CSV table of C-alpha atoms and ligand atoms in Angstrom, one decimal:
chain,number,residue,atom,x,y,z
Z,286,UNK,CA,-152.1,179.9,103.1
Z,287,UNK,CA,-153.1,183.3,102.0
Z,288,UNK,CA,-156.1,184.4,104.0
Z,289,UNK,CA,-158.4,187.4,104.3
Z,290,UNK,CA,-159.9,188.4,107.6
Z,291,UNK,CA,-162.8,190.8,107.4
Z,292,UNK,CA,-163.4,192.8,110.5
Z,293,UNK,CA,-159.8,192.1,111.5
Z,294,UNK,CA,-159.5,195.2,113.6
Z,295,UNK,CA,-162.4,194.1,115.8
Z,296,UNK,CA,-162.5,192.0,118.9
Z,297,UNK,CA,-162.6,188.4,117.6
Z,298,UNK,CA,-161.2,189.3,114.2
Z,299,UNK,CA,-158.0,190.8,115.7
Z,300,UNK,CA,-157.4,187.7,117.8
Z,301,UNK,CA,-157.9,185.6,114.6
Z,302,UNK,CA,-155.3,187.6,112.7
Z,303,UNK,CA,-152.8,186.8,115.5
Z,304,UNK,CA,-153.8,183.1,115.5
Z,305,UNK,CA,-153.3,182.9,111.7
Z,306,UNK,CA,-150.0,184.7,111.8
Z,307,UNK,CA,-148.8,182.5,114.7
Z,308,UNK,CA,-149.3,179.3,112.6
Z,309,UNK,CA,-147.6,180.8,109.6
Z,310,UNK,CA,-150.5,181.8,107.3
Z,311,UNK,CA,-150.4,185.1,105.4
Z,312,UNK,CA,-153.1,187.5,106.3
Z,313,UNK,CA,-154.7,190.6,104.7
Z,314,UNK,CA,-157.2,192.5,106.8
Z,315,UNK,CA,-160.2,194.4,105.5
Z,316,UNK,CA,-162.1,196.6,108.0
Z,317,UNK,CA,-164.2,199.7,107.5
Z,318,UNK,CA,-163.2,201.0,111.0
Z,319,UNK,CA,-166.8,201.5,112.0
Z,320,UNK,CA,-166.0,199.6,115.2
Z,321,UNK,CA,-162.4,198.4,114.8
Z,322,UNK,CA,-159.1,199.6,116.3
Z,323,UNK,CA,-156.2,200.1,113.9
Z,324,UNK,CA,-153.7,199.3,116.7
Z,325,UNK,CA,-155.3,195.8,117.0
Z,326,UNK,CA,-153.8,194.8,113.6
Z,327,UNK,CA,-150.1,193.9,114.0
Z,328,UNK,CA,-147.6,196.0,112.0
Z,329,UNK,CA,-146.6,194.1,108.9
Z,330,UNK,CA,-150.1,192.7,108.2
Z,331,UNK,CA,-151.5,194.4,105.1
Z,332,UNK,CA,-154.6,196.5,106.0
Z,333,UNK,CA,-157.2,197.6,103.5
Z,334,UNK,CA,-159.8,200.2,104.6
Z,335,UNK,CA,-162.9,199.0,102.7
Z,336,UNK,CA,-166.5,198.0,103.0
Z,337,UNK,CA,-167.1,194.3,102.4
Z,338,UNK,CA,-170.3,195.3,100.7
Z,339,UNK,CA,-168.3,196.5,97.7
Z,340,UNK,CA,-168.0,193.4,95.4
Z,341,UNK,CA,-165.5,195.4,93.3
Z,342,UNK,CA,-163.2,196.3,96.2
Z,343,UNK,CA,-163.4,192.8,97.6
Z,344,UNK,CA,-162.6,191.3,94.2
Z,345,UNK,CA,-159.5,193.5,94.0
Z,346,UNK,CA,-158.4,192.4,97.5
Z,347,UNK,CA,-158.9,188.7,96.7
Z,348,UNK,CA,-157.0,189.1,93.4
Z,349,UNK,CA,-154.2,191.3,94.7
Z,350,UNK,CA,-153.5,189.1,97.6
Z,351,UNK,CA,-154.2,185.7,95.9
Z,352,UNK,CA,-156.6,184.9,98.8
Z,353,UNK,CA,-157.3,181.2,99.3
Z,354,UNK,CA,-159.4,181.3,102.5
Z,355,UNK,CA,-161.8,183.9,103.9
Z,356,UNK,CA,-162.7,184.5,107.6
Z,357,UNK,CA,-165.7,186.8,107.7
Z,358,UNK,CA,-166.0,188.7,111.0
Z,359,UNK,CA,-167.1,192.1,109.8
Z,360,UNK,CA,-170.7,192.6,111.0
Z,361,UNK,CA,-173.0,194.6,113.2
Z,362,UNK,CA,-173.4,192.7,116.5
Z,363,UNK,CA,-175.8,194.5,118.9
Z,364,UNK,CA,-179.1,192.7,119.4
Z,365,UNK,CA,-181.0,195.7,120.8
Z,366,UNK,CA,-179.6,198.1,118.1
Z,367,UNK,CA,-180.8,195.6,115.4
Z,368,UNK,CA,-184.4,195.9,116.7
Z,369,UNK,CA,-184.2,199.7,116.6
Z,370,UNK,CA,-182.3,200.0,113.4
Z,371,UNK,CA,-183.0,196.8,111.3
Z,372,UNK,CA,-181.9,198.4,108.1
Z,373,UNK,CA,-178.3,198.6,109.3
Z,374,UNK,CA,-178.4,194.8,110.0
Z,375,UNK,CA,-180.1,193.6,106.9
Z,376,UNK,CA,-177.8,195.7,104.8
Z,377,UNK,CA,-174.6,195.4,106.9
Z,378,UNK,CA,-174.9,191.7,107.7
Z,379,UNK,CA,-176.8,190.2,104.9
Z,380,UNK,CA,-176.5,192.4,101.8
Z,381,UNK,CA,-172.9,193.1,102.4
Z,382,UNK,CA,-172.1,189.4,103.0
Z,383,UNK,CA,-173.8,188.5,99.7
Z,384,UNK,CA,-171.7,191.1,97.9
Z,385,UNK,CA,-168.6,189.6,99.5
Z,386,UNK,CA,-169.7,186.1,98.5
Z,387,UNK,CA,-170.1,187.3,94.8
Z,388,UNK,CA,-166.4,188.3,94.9
Z,389,UNK,CA,-165.5,185.0,96.6
Z,390,UNK,CA,-167.4,182.8,94.1
Z,391,UNK,CA,-166.0,184.8,91.1
Z,392,UNK,CA,-162.4,184.8,92.4
Z,393,UNK,CA,-161.4,181.3,91.3
Z,394,UNK,CA,-158.9,181.2,94.2
Z,395,UNK,CA,-160.9,181.0,97.4
Z,396,UNK,CA,-161.2,177.4,98.7
Z,397,UNK,CA,-162.9,177.9,102.0
Z,398,UNK,CA,-165.2,180.5,103.7
Z,399,UNK,CA,-165.6,180.6,107.5
Z,400,UNK,CA,-168.5,182.7,108.7
Z,401,UNK,CA,-168.9,184.2,112.2
Z,402,UNK,CA,-172.4,183.1,113.2
Z,403,UNK,CA,-174.2,183.1,116.5
Z,404,UNK,CA,-176.3,181.3,119.0
Z,405,UNK,CA,-178.9,184.0,118.3
Z,406,UNK,CA,-180.0,181.9,115.3
Z,407,UNK,CA,-181.8,179.6,117.8
Z,408,UNK,CA,-183.9,182.2,119.7
Z,409,UNK,CA,-185.3,180.9,123.0
Z,410,UNK,CA,-184.4,177.2,123.0
Z,411,UNK,CA,-186.8,174.3,123.8
Z,412,UNK,CA,-184.1,172.8,125.9
Z,413,UNK,CA,-180.4,173.2,126.8
Z,414,UNK,CA,-177.8,172.2,125.8
Z,415,UNK,CA,-178.7,173.3,122.3
Z,416,UNK,CA,-177.5,171.2,119.4
Z,417,UNK,CA,-177.1,172.4,115.8
Z,418,UNK,CA,-180.3,170.8,114.6
Z,419,UNK,CA,-182.4,172.6,117.1
Z,420,UNK,CA,-185.2,174.7,115.4
Z,421,UNK,CA,-184.0,178.2,114.3
Z,422,UNK,CA,-186.3,180.9,115.6
Z,423,UNK,CA,-184.2,184.0,115.8
Z,424,UNK,CA,-185.8,186.8,117.8
Z,425,UNK,CA,-184.0,189.8,116.5
Z,426,UNK,CA,-182.9,191.2,113.1
Z,427,UNK,CA,-179.4,190.4,114.3
Z,428,UNK,CA,-180.2,186.7,114.6
Z,429,UNK,CA,-182.4,186.8,111.4
Z,430,UNK,CA,-179.6,188.2,109.3
Z,431,UNK,CA,-177.0,185.8,110.6
Z,432,UNK,CA,-179.4,182.9,109.9
Z,433,UNK,CA,-180.1,184.3,106.4
Z,434,UNK,CA,-176.3,184.2,105.6
Z,435,UNK,CA,-176.1,180.6,106.7
Z,436,UNK,CA,-179.0,179.8,104.3
Z,437,UNK,CA,-177.2,181.5,101.5
Z,438,UNK,CA,-174.0,179.6,102.3
Z,439,UNK,CA,-176.0,176.3,102.1
Z,440,UNK,CA,-177.4,177.2,98.7
Z,441,UNK,CA,-174.1,178.5,97.3
Z,442,UNK,CA,-172.3,175.4,98.6
Z,443,UNK,CA,-174.8,173.1,96.9
Z,444,UNK,CA,-175.0,175.0,93.6
Z,445,UNK,CA,-171.5,176.5,93.3
Z,446,UNK,CA,-169.3,174.2,95.3
Z,447,UNK,CA,-168.4,176.8,97.9
Z,448,UNK,CA,-166.8,175.1,100.9
Z,449,UNK,CA,-168.0,176.8,104.1
Z,450,UNK,CA,-168.4,176.6,107.8
Z,451,UNK,CA,-170.7,178.8,109.9
Z,452,UNK,CA,-169.5,179.0,113.5
Z,453,UNK,CA,-172.2,179.7,116.0
Z,454,UNK,CA,-170.5,181.5,118.9
Z,455,UNK,CA,-172.2,181.4,122.3
Z,456,UNK,CA,-170.7,184.2,124.5
Z,457,UNK,CA,-167.3,185.3,123.3
Z,458,UNK,CA,-165.2,186.6,126.2
Z,459,UNK,CA,-161.6,186.8,127.5
Z,460,UNK,CA,-158.6,188.2,125.8
Z,461,UNK,CA,-155.1,187.4,124.6
Z,462,UNK,CA,-153.7,190.1,126.9
Z,463,UNK,CA,-150.1,189.0,126.3
Z,464,UNK,CA,-150.5,189.9,122.7
Z,465,UNK,CA,-152.0,193.3,123.7
Z,466,UNK,CA,-155.5,192.2,122.5
Z,467,UNK,CA,-158.8,192.4,124.2
Z,468,UNK,CA,-162.4,193.5,124.1
Z,469,UNK,CA,-163.1,197.2,123.4
Z,470,UNK,CA,-166.7,197.8,122.2
Z,471,UNK,CA,-168.1,201.3,122.1
Z,472,UNK,CA,-170.6,201.4,123.7
Z,473,UNK,CA,-169.9,198.3,125.8
Z,474,UNK,CA,-173.0,196.1,126.3
Z,475,UNK,CA,-171.4,192.7,127.2
Z,476,UNK,CA,-171.5,191.4,130.7
Z,477,UNK,CA,-167.9,190.6,131.6
Z,478,UNK,CA,-166.4,193.9,130.4
Z,479,UNK,CA,-169.2,195.8,132.2
Z,480,UNK,CA,-168.6,193.8,135.5
Z,481,UNK,CA,-164.9,194.6,135.2
Z,482,UNK,CA,-165.8,198.3,134.7
Z,483,UNK,CA,-167.7,198.1,137.9
Z,484,UNK,CA,-164.6,196.6,139.6
Z,485,UNK,CA,-162.3,199.3,138.2
Z,486,UNK,CA,-164.6,202.1,139.3
Z,487,UNK,CA,-165.3,203.1,135.7
Z,488,UNK,CA,-168.9,202.5,136.5
Z,489,UNK,CA,-170.7,202.6,139.8
Z,490,UNK,CA,-172.5,199.3,139.6
Z,491,UNK,CA,-173.6,196.4,137.4
Z,492,UNK,CA,-177.3,195.8,136.7
Z,493,UNK,CA,-178.4,192.2,136.9
Z,494,UNK,CA,-181.1,191.8,134.3
Z,495,UNK,CA,-183.6,189.5,135.9
Z,496,UNK,CA,-183.3,187.7,139.2
Z,497,UNK,CA,-186.2,185.3,139.2
Z,498,UNK,CA,-185.5,183.3,136.1
Z,499,UNK,CA,-186.1,179.6,136.3
Z,500,UNK,CA,-182.3,179.0,136.8
Z,501,UNK,CA,-180.4,177.7,139.9
Z,502,UNK,CA,-179.8,181.2,141.3
Z,503,UNK,CA,-182.5,183.1,139.4
Z,504,UNK,CA,-180.1,184.9,137.0
Z,505,UNK,CA,-179.5,184.2,133.3
Z,506,UNK,CA,-177.2,181.4,132.4
Z,507,UNK,CA,-174.8,181.7,129.4
Z,508,UNK,CA,-172.0,179.6,127.9
Z,509,UNK,CA,-168.9,181.9,127.9
Z,510,UNK,CA,-166.1,180.9,125.6
Z,511,UNK,CA,-162.6,182.2,125.5
Z,512,UNK,CA,-161.8,184.2,122.3
Z,513,UNK,CA,-158.5,182.2,121.9
Z,514,UNK,CA,-160.6,179.0,121.9
Z,515,UNK,CA,-162.8,180.5,119.2
Z,516,UNK,CA,-159.8,181.2,117.1
Z,517,UNK,CA,-158.5,177.6,117.5
Z,518,UNK,CA,-161.9,176.4,116.3
Z,519,UNK,CA,-161.7,178.6,113.2
Z,520,UNK,CA,-158.3,177.0,112.4
Z,521,UNK,CA,-159.8,173.6,112.9
Z,522,UNK,CA,-162.7,174.5,110.6
Z,523,UNK,CA,-160.3,175.7,107.9
Z,524,UNK,CA,-158.3,172.4,108.1
Z,525,UNK,CA,-161.6,170.4,108.0
Z,526,UNK,CA,-162.8,172.2,104.8
Z,527,UNK,CA,-159.4,171.9,103.1
Z,528,UNK,CA,-159.3,168.2,103.8
Z,529,UNK,CA,-162.5,167.9,101.9
Z,530,UNK,CA,-164.7,167.7,105.0
Z,531,UNK,CA,-168.4,168.5,104.7
Z,532,UNK,CA,-169.6,172.1,104.9
Z,533,UNK,CA,-171.9,173.0,107.8
Z,534,UNK,CA,-172.7,174.8,111.0
Z,535,UNK,CA,-171.0,174.2,114.3
Z,536,UNK,CA,-171.7,175.4,117.8
Z,537,UNK,CA,-168.8,177.0,119.6
Z,538,UNK,CA,-169.1,177.0,123.3
Z,539,UNK,CA,-167.7,175.1,126.3
Z,540,UNK,CA,-170.9,173.2,127.0
Z,541,UNK,CA,-171.0,174.7,130.5
Z,542,UNK,CA,-173.4,177.4,131.7
Z,543,UNK,CA,-172.6,180.1,134.2
Z,544,UNK,CA,-175.0,182.6,135.8
Z,545,UNK,CA,-174.7,186.3,136.0
Z,546,UNK,CA,-174.1,186.1,139.7
Z,547,UNK,CA,-171.4,183.5,139.2
Z,548,UNK,CA,-169.6,185.9,136.8
Z,549,UNK,CA,-169.8,188.7,139.4
Z,550,UNK,CA,-168.5,186.4,142.2
Z,551,UNK,CA,-165.6,185.2,140.1
Z,552,UNK,CA,-164.8,188.8,139.1
Z,553,UNK,CA,-164.8,189.8,142.8
Z,554,UNK,CA,-162.4,187.1,143.7
Z,555,UNK,CA,-160.0,187.7,140.7
Z,556,UNK,CA,-159.9,191.5,141.0
Z,557,UNK,CA,-160.1,191.7,144.8
Z,558,UNK,CA,-162.2,194.8,144.2
Z,559,UNK,CA,-165.7,195.7,145.4
Z,560,UNK,CA,-168.4,195.2,142.8
Z,561,UNK,CA,-171.8,196.6,143.5
Z,562,UNK,CA,-174.8,194.9,141.8
Z,563,UNK,CA,-178.3,196.3,141.3
Z,564,UNK,CA,-181.1,193.9,140.7
Z,565,UNK,CA,-182.9,195.1,137.5
Z,566,UNK,CA,-185.8,194.0,135.3
Z,567,UNK,CA,-185.1,191.3,132.6
Z,568,UNK,CA,-183.7,192.7,129.3
Z,569,UNK,CA,-186.2,192.3,126.5
Z,570,UNK,CA,-185.5,189.2,124.4
Z,571,UNK,CA,-183.0,187.5,126.8
Z,572,UNK,CA,-183.7,183.8,127.0
Z,573,UNK,CA,-183.0,182.5,130.6
Z,574,UNK,CA,-180.4,179.9,129.6
Z,575,UNK,CA,-178.2,179.4,126.5
Z,576,UNK,CA,-175.7,176.5,126.6
Z,577,UNK,CA,-174.1,174.8,123.7
Z,578,UNK,CA,-174.0,171.2,122.9
Z,579,UNK,CA,-170.5,171.0,121.5
Z,580,UNK,CA,-170.3,167.4,120.4
Z,581,UNK,CA,-170.4,168.1,116.6
Z,582,UNK,CA,-167.3,170.4,116.8
Z,583,UNK,CA,-165.5,167.9,118.9
Z,584,UNK,CA,-166.3,165.0,116.6
Z,585,UNK,CA,-166.0,166.6,113.2
Z,586,UNK,CA,-163.4,169.4,113.8
Z,587,UNK,CA,-161.5,167.6,116.6
Z,588,UNK,CA,-161.8,170.8,118.6
Z,589,UNK,CA,-162.9,171.6,122.1
Z,590,UNK,CA,-162.4,174.6,124.4
Z,591,UNK,CA,-159.1,174.5,126.3
Z,592,UNK,CA,-159.6,177.6,128.3
Z,593,UNK,CA,-163.1,176.8,129.7
Z,594,UNK,CA,-162.5,177.7,133.3
Z,595,UNK,CA,-164.4,180.9,134.2
Z,596,UNK,CA,-161.5,182.1,136.3
Z,597,UNK,CA,-159.3,181.9,133.2
Z,598,UNK,CA,-161.8,183.8,131.0
Z,599,UNK,CA,-162.5,186.5,133.5
Z,600,UNK,CA,-158.8,186.6,134.6
Z,601,UNK,CA,-157.6,187.2,131.0
Z,602,UNK,CA,-160.2,189.9,130.5
Z,603,UNK,CA,-159.0,191.6,133.7
Z,604,UNK,CA,-155.4,191.3,132.8
Z,605,UNK,CA,-156.1,193.0,129.5
Z,606,UNK,CA,-158.0,195.8,131.3
Z,607,UNK,CA,-155.1,196.3,133.7
Z,608,UNK,CA,-152.7,196.5,130.8
Z,609,UNK,CA,-154.8,198.7,128.5
Z,610,UNK,CA,-156.4,201.1,131.0
Z,611,UNK,CA,-153.9,201.0,133.9
Z,612,UNK,CA,-156.9,200.7,136.3
X,129,UDP,N1,-176.4,191.1,131.6
X,129,UDP,C1,-176.7,191.6,132.8
X,129,UDP,N2,-176.3,193.0,133.0
X,129,UDP,C2,-175.6,193.7,132.0
X,129,UDP,C3,-175.3,193.1,130.8
X,129,UDP,C4,-175.7,191.7,130.6
X,129,UDP,O1,-177.3,191.0,133.7
X,129,UDP,O2,-175.3,194.9,132.3
X,129,UDP,C5,-176.8,189.6,131.4
X,129,UDP,C6,-177.7,189.4,130.2
X,129,UDP,O3,-179.0,189.5,130.5
X,129,UDP,C7,-177.3,188.0,129.7
X,129,UDP,C8,-175.8,187.9,130.1
X,129,UDP,O4,-175.6,188.9,131.1
X,129,UDP,O5,-178.0,187.1,130.4
X,129,UDP,C9,-174.9,188.0,129.0
X,129,UDP,O6,-175.2,189.2,128.3
X,129,UDP,P1,-174.3,189.8,127.1
X,129,UDP,O7,-174.9,191.1,126.6
X,129,UDP,O8,-172.9,189.8,127.5
X,129,UDP,O9,-174.4,188.7,126.0
X,129,UDP,P2,-175.7,188.0,125.2
X,129,UDP,O10,-176.0,186.7,126.0
X,129,UDP,O11,-176.8,189.0,125.3
X,129,UDP,O12,-175.2,187.7,123.9
């Protein structure tokens, strides 16, 4: 198929480009390079420097490349920044996506739209694991804007026949280090890369945000999912939509929770380095525990995470760091 990956120079997007190329799809990447890395897009994959918020530019890309399926990763992703700078999120995540969807609906060629969504649409859950029907109470403009896009997709699907899947990622992590791909955010705010920075000496220590949460060891619990597993889920979602399967939202996680301390312990054993931790106050807006119920993706998409072991996820992230930074 001919596919478009927006945000294809970013972390999850660049892994998706590789996954699509590996199974024989054609890919065009659109990225505005606000956070992407040009070297994350393989040579030979067409790259268009553009803003997905330009319906005109996106219509030209869809037309010129005869695009049949769209994977939409381009977005702003920092919860704290979204609270301080909501305009960037409402415009960058909602308004820009609506502009892209105008181009998609008018294209006449696009048969499926796969949206990067997030567990942040749920807010603090009533219970874990969280299923897709759990009430949506996002607690940041980031979560609000991702939920608003899902609502638009529902309405456009009903009214205009758009086939869509919104994939709600829990904590994306790991790397396809053999392909030279990994996580490079600037600034980095995610736990696993920060813990590995503490292991490599790039930072002195890692702060543990909250040590008296109502969790087994008092630190926050999250469902970490390998980025390559996320990509496989996107391929499964595309197949599902093309087979005429029902549009909808799917949690993507492993169904297993791991605490911050567990991550640090696994990182210590994998790296063999010293990692200094500092107990810190909880971070505003962090729920104590977020774990996905993953039955819907298993049943409907026939997908489940194959790289769920924490040692695999942290090990691949470390291998990427060793390769990319020679630490
Ligand atoms: N966390 C932490 N120290 C850090 C960064 C994150 O203790 O320096 C915790 C954070 O409170 C959360 C977990 O690690 O419970 C994962 O955070 P991350 O920012 O990676 O992802 P989020 O769950 O916020 O999407």
